[in-house]
Amino acid sequence: MQDVTIYITDREGEKHTVLAPTDMAMNLMEVVRTYELAPEGTIGVCGGMAMCASCQCYVTSDHKINAMEDEEDAMLSEAFNVKENSRLSCQIPITEALNELEIELAPDV
Ligand code: FES
């Protein structure tokens, strides 16, 4: 499989169905940016280094995704609007296991 389907609800509450490639070493934040689902400058501010939380999302399906590393955990502990299911989308690599994943973008702060 080369592409996985991801359902992304943007900050306006609109749901998008997108295809994400598993063979391009992309992360979820880059997918959101590629499809321009959040205004430029409001997501991926640190370039995917787990240092800004602008890419925070809520995972609303029960997929098994990669566990959080310490940097992500630390960043989320300082971020706003954090929920149980919060993740930094830049820390989630696109893999086949993510097929039909559902996420919502956290509000821009
Ligand atoms: S892009 Fe900055 S934490 Fe994800």
Short mmCIF file of C-alpha atoms and ligand atoms in Angstrom, two decimals, residues 29 43-56 75 88-91, ligand 1:
data_model
loop_
_atom_site.label_atom_id
_atom_site.label_comp_id
_atom_site.label_asym_id
_atom_site.label_seq_id
_atom_site.Cartn_x
_atom_site.Cartn_y
_atom_site.Cartn_z
CA MET A 29 1.70 17.82 10.24
CA ILE A 43 0.81 25.04 11.87
CA GLY A 44 4.28 23.54 11.79
CA VAL A 45 5.88 26.70 13.12
CA CYS A 46 8.97 24.93 14.52
CA GLY A 47 9.36 22.81 11.42
CA GLY A 48 8.39 19.59 13.13
CA MET A 49 10.83 19.62 16.04
CA ALA A 50 8.24 19.14 18.84
CA MET A 51 9.02 22.67 20.00
CA CYS A 52 5.94 24.77 19.24
CA ALA A 53 2.71 22.74 19.63
CA SER A 54 1.17 24.56 16.64
CA CYS A 55 0.57 21.14 15.11
CA GLN A 56 -1.40 19.78 18.06
CA MET A 75 5.83 20.14 24.85
CA LEU A 88 1.75 16.65 18.10
CA SER A 89 1.02 15.73 14.52
CA CYS A 90 4.64 16.37 13.50
CA GLN A 91 5.64 13.46 15.70
S1 FES B 1 5.47 21.56 14.28
FE1 FES B 1 6.17 22.41 16.12
S2 FES B 1 5.62 20.92 17.52
FE2 FES B 1 4.95 20.06 15.70
#
